[in-house]
Amino acid sequence: DYKNAMKIAQSRKKYWRLSNTHEVHRALTTKQLYKWGLIPLAQLAELAYARY
């Protein structure tokens, strides 16, 4: 919702700390990341280790 989005947008915390908030996890689901063509880091790590 708008109130939570504004709370995140106006936060003074760094991006890394904000990435662990409930609001960000609700907004950026794995399904949404796939839709944008992004691969989850866990899957990317598996692909990297599979090449060795």
Coordinates of C-alpha atoms in Angstrom, one line a residue:
D1 CA 0.0 0.0 0.0
Y2 CA 0.9 3.6 -0.4
K3 CA 1.8 4.2 3.3
N4 CA 4.3 1.4 3.4
A5 CA 5.8 2.4 0.1
M6 CA 6.4 5.9 1.4
K7 CA 7.9 4.6 4.6
I8 CA 10.5 2.7 2.5
A9 CA 11.1 5.5 0.1
Q10 CA 11.8 8.0 2.8
S11 CA 14.0 5.7 4.9
R12 CA 17.6 6.7 5.6
K13 CA 18.7 3.1 5.7
K14 CA 21.0 1.8 3.0
Y15 CA 19.7 -0.5 0.2
W16 CA 21.0 -3.6 1.7
R17 CA 19.1 -3.1 5.0
L18 CA 16.0 -2.1 3.1
S19 CA 16.1 -5.3 1.0
N20 CA 15.3 -7.3 4.2
T21 CA 12.1 -5.5 5.0
H22 CA 8.7 -7.2 4.8
E23 CA 7.4 -4.5 2.4
V24 CA 10.1 -5.1 -0.1
H25 CA 9.6 -8.8 0.0
R26 CA 5.9 -8.4 -0.6
A27 CA 6.4 -6.0 -3.5
L28 CA 9.2 -8.0 -5.3
T29 CA 8.1 -11.5 -5.5
T30 CA 10.1 -14.3 -7.3
K31 CA 7.3 -14.4 -9.9
Q32 CA 7.7 -10.7 -10.5
L33 CA 11.5 -11.0 -10.9
Y34 CA 11.1 -13.9 -13.4
K35 CA 8.6 -11.7 -15.3
W36 CA 11.3 -9.0 -15.6
G37 CA 13.8 -11.6 -16.9
L38 CA 15.9 -11.7 -13.7
I39 CA 17.2 -14.9 -12.2
P40 CA 17.3 -15.5 -8.4
L41 CA 20.8 -15.5 -6.9
A42 CA 20.4 -19.0 -5.6
Q43 CA 19.7 -20.3 -9.1
L44 CA 22.6 -18.3 -10.5
A45 CA 24.9 -19.8 -7.9
E46 CA 23.8 -23.3 -8.8
L47 CA 24.5 -22.6 -12.5
A48 CA 28.0 -21.3 -11.6
Y49 CA 28.8 -24.4 -9.5
A50 CA 27.4 -26.8 -12.1
R51 CA 30.0 -25.5 -14.6
Y52 CA 32.9 -26.7 -12.5

